[in-house]
CSV table of C-alpha atoms in Angstrom, one decimal:
chain,number,residue,atom,x,y,z
A,11,GLN,CA,12.7,3.2,-7.5
A,12,GLU,CA,10.9,-0.1,-7.2
A,13,GLN,CA,11.4,-2.6,-4.4
A,14,LEU,CA,9.7,-6.0,-4.4
A,15,PHE,CA,8.8,-7.9,-1.2
A,16,GLU,CA,7.4,-11.4,-0.8
A,17,ILE,CA,5.6,-11.5,2.5
A,18,HIS,CA,4.2,-14.4,4.5
A,19,THR,CA,1.9,-13.4,7.3
A,20,ASP,CA,-1.0,-14.5,9.4
A,21,GLU,CA,-2.5,-11.0,9.2
A,22,THR,CA,-5.8,-10.6,7.3
A,23,THR,CA,-5.3,-7.1,5.9
A,24,LEU,CA,-2.5,-5.5,3.9
A,25,GLY,CA,-2.1,-2.6,6.3
A,26,ALA,CA,-1.7,-4.8,9.3
A,27,ALA,CA,0.8,-7.1,7.6
A,28,LEU,CA,2.9,-4.1,6.4
A,29,GLN,CA,2.8,-2.4,9.8
A,30,LYS,CA,3.8,-5.6,11.6
A,31,LEU,CA,6.9,-5.7,9.4
A,32,ASN,CA,7.6,-2.0,10.0
A,33,LEU,CA,7.2,-1.3,6.2
A,34,LEU,CA,4.3,1.1,6.5
A,35,GLU,CA,3.7,4.3,8.5
A,36,GLY,CA,0.5,6.3,8.6
A,37,GLU,CA,-2.0,8.3,10.5
A,38,GLU,CA,-5.6,7.5,11.3
A,39,GLY,CA,-7.9,9.8,9.3
A,40,PRO,CA,-11.6,10.0,8.5
A,41,TYR,CA,-11.3,7.4,5.8
A,42,GLY,CA,-9.0,5.0,7.6
A,43,LEU,CA,-5.2,4.8,7.6
A,44,TYR,CA,-3.6,7.6,5.7
A,45,VAL,CA,-0.3,6.2,4.5
A,46,THR,CA,2.6,8.6,5.0
A,47,ALA,CA,5.6,6.3,4.4
A,48,VAL,CA,6.4,3.0,2.8
A,49,ASN,CA,9.7,1.3,3.6
A,50,GLY,CA,11.0,4.7,4.8
A,51,ILE,CA,10.0,6.7,1.7
A,52,THR,CA,7.7,9.5,2.7
A,53,ALA,CA,4.9,11.1,0.6
A,54,ARG,CA,2.8,13.9,2.1
A,55,TYR,CA,0.2,15.6,0.0
A,56,GLU,CA,0.2,18.7,2.3
A,57,GLU,CA,3.8,19.3,1.6
A,58,ASP,CA,4.3,18.6,-2.1
A,59,GLY,CA,1.1,17.1,-3.5
A,60,SER,CA,2.4,13.6,-3.4
A,61,TRP,CA,0.5,10.6,-1.9
A,62,TRP,CA,0.6,6.9,-1.7
A,63,CYS,CA,-1.8,5.0,-4.0
A,64,LEU,CA,-2.6,1.4,-3.7
A,65,TYR,CA,-2.9,-0.9,-6.7
A,66,ILE,CA,-4.0,-4.5,-6.7
A,67,ARG,CA,-3.4,-7.3,-9.3
A,68,GLU,CA,-6.0,-10.0,-9.0
A,69,GLU,CA,-4.9,-13.6,-9.4
A,70,GLY,CA,-4.8,-14.6,-13.1
A,71,ASN,CA,-4.5,-11.0,-14.2
A,72,GLU,CA,-1.3,-9.2,-15.4
A,73,GLU,CA,-2.4,-5.7,-14.9
A,74,TYR,CA,-2.6,-3.7,-11.6
A,75,THR,CA,-5.7,-1.6,-11.0
A,76,MET,CA,-6.2,1.2,-8.5
A,77,ALA,CA,-7.8,-0.2,-5.3
A,78,VAL,CA,-11.2,1.0,-4.1
A,79,THR,CA,-10.2,0.2,-0.5
A,80,GLY,CA,-7.5,1.5,1.8
A,81,VAL,CA,-4.6,-0.5,3.0
A,82,ASP,CA,-6.2,-1.1,6.4
A,83,THR,CA,-9.4,-2.6,4.8
A,84,THR,CA,-7.8,-4.4,1.9
A,85,GLU,CA,-8.0,-8.1,2.7
A,86,LEU,CA,-5.0,-10.2,1.7
A,87,THR,CA,-5.8,-12.9,-0.9
A,88,ALA,CA,-3.3,-15.6,-1.9
A,89,GLY,CA,-2.1,-15.2,-5.5
A,90,CYS,CA,-2.9,-11.4,-5.6
A,91,GLY,CA,-0.3,-8.7,-6.0
A,92,TYR,CA,-0.3,-5.4,-4.2
A,93,ARG,CA,1.6,-2.2,-5.2
A,94,LEU,CA,2.0,1.0,-3.3
A,95,LYS,CA,3.2,3.9,-5.6
A,96,VAL,CA,3.8,7.6,-5.0
A,97,GLU,CA,1.5,9.7,-7.2
A,98,LYS,CA,1.3,13.5,-7.7
């Protein structure tokens, strides 16, 4: 299941923008925000081995690559695309 959102925000990070719109839930962990749900869809590694993975598409590229930052430290950049996907 894939859902696309176009978001306009004054927030500077992806996590803050998604939390402000109530699209993201998570818990603070040792490495930042541990995402537990996106748009009401839950993934919990402790329960079934699933987790939310962040992918970023840089402006001018067609491919998404796995982010090296978490949602709470990923700075928003105009023209980029962001994808959160459940992985196992």
